[in-house]
XYZ file of C-alpha atoms in Angstrom:
334
model
C -52.855 110.010 -55.417
C -53.658 106.552 -53.752
C -57.754 105.663 -52.411
C -58.138 102.954 -49.698
C -61.084 100.683 -50.715
C -62.988 97.836 -49.317
C -64.655 95.362 -51.306
C -66.266 92.486 -51.656
C -64.107 89.096 -53.499
C -64.459 85.061 -54.102
C -62.056 83.516 -56.554
C -64.203 80.165 -56.673
C -67.903 79.707 -57.575
C -69.553 78.217 -53.868
C -71.916 79.160 -51.319
C -71.872 83.081 -50.963
C -71.330 82.979 -46.856
C -68.609 80.548 -47.602
C -66.608 82.010 -50.635
C -67.297 85.590 -50.541
C -64.537 87.191 -48.520
C -64.427 91.275 -46.935
C -61.348 92.793 -48.949
C -58.985 95.653 -48.522
C -56.740 97.689 -51.024
C -55.693 100.955 -53.009
C -56.936 102.448 -56.149
C -54.440 105.380 -58.019
C -56.840 107.686 -58.275
C -55.875 108.567 -62.109
C -57.919 109.062 -64.497
C -58.067 107.934 -68.654
C -60.216 110.951 -69.954
C -63.798 108.649 -69.759
C -63.846 107.373 -66.332
C -64.707 109.213 -63.320
C -64.006 108.009 -59.252
C -66.895 107.320 -57.520
C -67.441 106.318 -53.964
C -70.478 103.721 -53.433
C -73.152 105.493 -50.995
C -75.235 101.757 -51.180
C -75.371 98.282 -52.389
C -78.054 96.336 -52.291
C -78.417 92.361 -51.795
C -80.437 91.089 -54.410
C -81.144 86.839 -55.188
C -79.396 86.781 -58.007
C -76.058 88.410 -57.126
C -76.144 84.770 -54.948
C -77.556 82.476 -57.289
C -74.033 84.333 -59.650
C -72.008 84.144 -57.238
C -73.212 79.739 -56.528
C -72.006 79.600 -59.956
C -75.383 78.259 -61.136
C -76.064 81.859 -63.350
C -76.806 82.399 -66.811
C -74.234 84.983 -66.752
C -70.745 83.559 -65.144
C -68.409 86.438 -64.654
C -64.511 85.922 -65.133
C -62.708 84.626 -61.276
C -61.655 86.276 -59.274
C -65.048 89.001 -59.507
C -66.442 92.107 -57.227
C -69.977 90.996 -56.604
C -73.037 93.269 -57.178
C -75.226 94.693 -60.256
C -76.706 97.725 -58.117
C -75.727 100.720 -56.033
C -76.291 104.798 -55.509
C -72.456 106.452 -55.698
C -71.196 109.831 -55.160
C -68.742 111.349 -57.973
C -66.069 112.256 -56.774
C -63.642 113.506 -59.567
C -64.110 112.928 -63.512
C -61.558 112.534 -66.327
C -60.946 115.548 -68.901
C -63.064 113.967 -71.156
C -67.071 113.318 -69.221
C -69.006 115.985 -70.087
C -72.542 114.428 -68.899
C -71.808 114.536 -65.281
C -70.512 116.436 -62.280
C -68.401 116.386 -59.248
C -71.535 115.563 -56.390
C -74.009 113.794 -59.210
C -75.497 110.437 -58.029
C -75.410 108.078 -60.229
C -76.100 104.466 -60.674
C -75.264 102.165 -63.320
C -76.326 101.558 -66.874
C -75.299 97.911 -67.725
C -74.915 95.059 -65.247
C -71.351 93.348 -63.823
C -69.494 96.643 -62.936
C -68.767 94.941 -59.391
C -71.008 97.093 -56.942
C -69.891 95.478 -53.681
C -67.059 98.525 -53.141
C -66.731 101.451 -51.192
C -65.118 103.429 -54.842
C -63.850 102.485 -57.489
C -63.085 103.826 -60.883
C -65.274 103.178 -64.296
C -66.261 104.337 -66.995
C -68.697 107.126 -67.137
C -70.276 105.860 -70.502
C -71.522 103.243 -67.459
C -73.663 105.858 -65.003
C -76.700 106.480 -65.386
C -77.187 110.292 -62.631
C -80.388 110.223 -59.711
C -79.862 113.568 -58.396
C -82.662 114.217 -56.138
C -83.995 110.493 -55.817
C -83.193 109.413 -52.009
C -80.601 106.436 -51.290
C -82.935 103.708 -50.934
C -85.049 104.450 -54.221
C -81.341 105.579 -55.823
C -80.071 102.337 -55.099
C -82.549 99.845 -55.710
C -83.538 101.438 -59.311
C -82.015 99.196 -61.940
C -83.298 96.126 -61.067
C -86.577 95.799 -59.158
C -89.057 98.621 -60.758
C -87.290 97.647 -64.389
C -88.302 94.534 -64.314
C -91.820 95.314 -62.989
C -92.111 98.135 -65.583
C -90.896 96.325 -68.703
C -93.639 93.039 -67.480
C -96.734 95.634 -67.648
C -95.634 97.809 -70.390
C -94.145 94.344 -73.134
C -96.727 92.199 -72.290
C -100.648 91.643 -72.778
C -100.916 94.695 -74.856
C -102.635 95.926 -71.221
C -105.512 98.678 -70.998
C -106.841 100.549 -67.960
C -109.938 98.162 -67.210
C -107.713 94.778 -67.363
C -106.684 92.232 -65.363
C -103.203 91.377 -63.612
C -102.786 88.777 -61.128
C -98.970 87.518 -60.142
C -98.121 85.230 -57.366
C -94.872 86.562 -55.271
C -97.150 89.639 -54.546
C -95.205 91.076 -51.438
C -92.020 90.853 -53.451
C -89.700 93.706 -54.337
C -90.613 93.961 -57.874
C -94.180 92.588 -56.564
C -95.231 95.721 -54.634
C -94.038 97.759 -57.314
C -96.512 95.802 -59.860
C -99.031 96.410 -57.710
C -98.477 100.250 -57.556
C -97.761 100.350 -61.360
C -101.397 99.236 -61.939
C -102.527 101.509 -59.705
C -101.376 104.683 -61.606
C -102.326 102.732 -64.472
C -105.228 101.955 -64.147
C -105.029 97.789 -63.901
C -106.960 95.961 -61.591
C -103.812 93.990 -59.651
C -104.429 90.774 -57.842
C -102.227 89.295 -55.804
C -100.958 86.205 -54.003
C -99.098 85.268 -51.360
C -98.269 83.227 -48.438
C -100.342 81.940 -45.668
C -98.336 83.251 -42.534
C -99.177 84.531 -39.045
C -99.317 87.910 -39.765
C -101.407 87.734 -42.925
C -103.917 90.152 -42.457
C -101.640 92.734 -42.059
C -99.742 92.080 -44.937
C -103.232 92.152 -46.759
C -103.296 95.641 -45.939
C -100.560 96.150 -46.657
C -100.027 95.181 -50.304
C -103.963 96.836 -50.469
C -102.638 99.772 -49.508
C -100.198 100.308 -51.986
C -102.197 99.239 -55.431
C -103.903 95.638 -55.229
C -107.438 95.628 -55.904
C -107.470 92.185 -53.658
C -104.655 89.486 -52.050
C -105.288 85.871 -51.459
C -103.373 83.379 -49.852
C -101.684 80.740 -52.572
C -104.539 78.597 -50.739
C -107.261 81.185 -51.071
C -107.021 82.129 -54.906
C -106.863 78.230 -55.688
C -110.811 78.310 -55.268
C -111.627 82.049 -55.744
C -114.242 82.550 -57.991
C -113.751 86.228 -58.168
C -112.648 86.400 -62.188
C -115.719 83.727 -62.960
C -118.522 85.816 -60.718
C -117.321 88.025 -62.955
C -116.360 90.400 -59.995
C -113.004 91.491 -61.801
C -112.355 90.788 -65.778
C -110.539 87.165 -65.915
C -106.411 88.726 -66.217
C -105.098 89.007 -69.290
C -101.473 88.996 -67.890
C -100.346 86.326 -65.446
C -96.632 87.647 -64.104
C -95.576 83.865 -62.309
C -91.529 83.989 -60.277
C -92.607 81.103 -57.828
C -93.134 78.013 -59.736
C -95.479 74.653 -59.628
C -98.620 74.826 -57.769
C -98.656 78.505 -57.293
C -97.498 79.072 -61.602
C -100.193 76.790 -62.388
C -102.592 77.919 -60.100
C -102.325 81.221 -62.194
C -102.110 80.532 -65.016
C -105.833 78.249 -65.071
C -107.131 81.747 -64.629
C -105.785 83.102 -67.734
C -108.334 84.619 -69.884
C -108.807 83.374 -73.486
C -105.660 84.788 -75.698
C -103.844 85.558 -72.489
C -100.475 85.720 -71.963
C -98.571 84.285 -68.932
C -94.690 85.639 -68.168
C -91.971 83.775 -65.988
C -89.693 85.476 -64.627
C -88.284 83.320 -61.458
C -89.535 80.584 -59.795
C -87.924 81.079 -56.216
C -90.345 76.979 -55.412
C -88.160 75.959 -57.899
C -90.720 73.386 -58.493
C -91.559 72.970 -62.643
C -94.202 74.606 -63.622
C -96.657 71.941 -65.935
C -98.594 73.813 -69.205
C -100.565 70.702 -70.558
C -100.982 71.589 -74.529
C -105.298 73.250 -73.836
C -102.958 76.104 -73.173
C -102.016 76.950 -76.465
C -104.958 75.039 -78.137
C -107.812 76.511 -76.805
C -107.335 78.504 -75.089
C -104.273 80.720 -77.714
C -102.812 81.772 -74.341
C -98.854 82.658 -74.748
C -96.468 81.711 -71.902
C -93.431 82.965 -72.081
C -90.125 84.214 -70.012
C -88.438 87.341 -69.139
C -85.036 88.117 -67.771
C -84.283 92.022 -66.901
C -80.674 91.181 -67.384
C -81.043 90.136 -71.220
C -83.466 93.082 -72.233
C -81.312 95.527 -71.098
C -78.464 93.759 -72.486
C -80.412 93.715 -75.849
C -81.253 97.673 -75.015
C -78.720 99.436 -73.795
C -78.008 101.897 -76.522
C -82.490 102.944 -77.119
C -84.034 105.698 -75.604
C -86.316 103.653 -74.239
C -84.570 102.839 -71.416
C -83.439 105.924 -70.834
C -86.976 107.035 -71.032
C -88.448 103.802 -68.906
C -85.444 105.347 -66.053
C -86.907 108.954 -66.022
C -90.417 108.441 -65.863
C -89.138 105.669 -63.293
C -87.437 108.314 -61.326
C -90.681 110.869 -61.490
C -92.662 108.168 -60.185
C -90.759 108.243 -57.198
C -90.245 111.961 -56.429
C -94.069 112.312 -56.828
C -94.582 109.613 -54.712
C -96.470 107.110 -56.487
C -94.232 105.113 -56.111
C -93.047 103.034 -52.583
C -89.812 101.518 -51.982
C -89.673 98.027 -49.910
C -88.601 98.377 -46.684
C -84.650 98.014 -45.935
C -81.786 97.620 -43.927
C -78.440 98.745 -44.109
C -75.831 96.815 -43.023
C -72.564 97.345 -43.150
C -70.066 95.819 -45.124
C -68.031 94.022 -42.535
C -71.404 92.241 -41.263
C -72.222 91.672 -44.782
C -73.007 87.321 -44.205
C -76.140 89.039 -42.267
C -76.954 90.549 -45.775
C -76.520 87.101 -47.618
C -78.986 85.912 -44.730
C -81.283 88.593 -45.901
C -84.168 89.994 -43.547
C -87.601 88.983 -43.506
C -89.814 90.916 -45.821
C -86.569 93.288 -46.487
C -84.733 93.591 -48.350
C -80.802 93.911 -47.244
C -78.208 96.783 -48.797
C -74.535 97.174 -47.989
C -73.247 100.518 -46.603
C -69.829 101.818 -45.924
C -67.723 103.431 -43.503
C -68.765 106.678 -44.289
C -72.360 106.229 -44.147
C-alpha cells in the first residue's frame, strides 16, 4: 500500500527561499523488520537548519536532501522486530539528519525516542534547545547552588531554558538582551521564567552588580552572540571561571585578551550539541537527560518558548521567522 507524502526538498545549496521546494510523492508502507511508519505532526525550523541549506554549516548533507532535525511523530505501523514502540506512541528523533520536514516517512525504529504524555510543542522542540541548555549547565563550570551564570541572547529559545534550569537548580542567572521598545515587558517575562536579573547590552556594559557584591561573579558565561556582547560577558567572569561559546548570531568575532588566560585562568571553549549527540549516541546519560527534561515539562518546571504553527504549504513564512516566536511546520492532518 502506498502513502502520499508532502515534503520539503533541496537539490543545491543556497538561500532557503530560493532552493527549497515543496514536493509531493508516495512511499510504500511495506516495512522491514526494524522499521516504523511515522506520521510527522510538527517540525520546528531552527537556525541551524537554515544555515545547513545554505551550505555554510559544519555538516553538509548529500543532495538532494529533506531538511529538518527536530519533530514529533506518531507511530502508525511497526516492523515485526520492533519491541520498544507501539502503534499510537509519540516519538522524537534520537539522532540528527533524519530529514523531518515531511508529513510521513519510514525510519529505523532505533533512531526514535518515545515521549508519550508530552504536549506537541514540548515534544517537537525537545531535542535541540533544551538539551543544549542542559548540557552547558551540567558539563561546564562545576556549578553549585548559589553560583552565578551569565548569558547573552537571554530571550532566545536556549536562553529561556537556561533561565528555567538555573531556577530549578538554584543558580543565579543573569541575562543580557538587545534593547527594544517593549524591554520592560520582556525583562518581566524573563524574570518570571527564572532569571535573577536582565540587562540590555548597554546596561550590562556599565553594571556594578558583581563588583558591588550584590551577586557573586559569574562562574559560567554562555555566549551565543559574539562581538562586543561576548567581550562584555568575558570581563565579568570570575577568576578560574568558564566562558562557553555556542553561537555567533552577530557574526562578529570575539576577541579574547591573553590576560584572560594568563592572569585570570579562565577556560574558553565551545559547545556544539550535534557533536555531543554524535559522541554520546549510546551513552545512558543521553537517555537520562531526555527523561529528566520530559519530567520537568510534565511538572511545569519547564515551559517552552512561544511558537507559531505554519502549514507546510506556507513554509517560506517559517523561514523568515516571527519576532519572539519559534516557527513550527504542520501538515494537512493537524
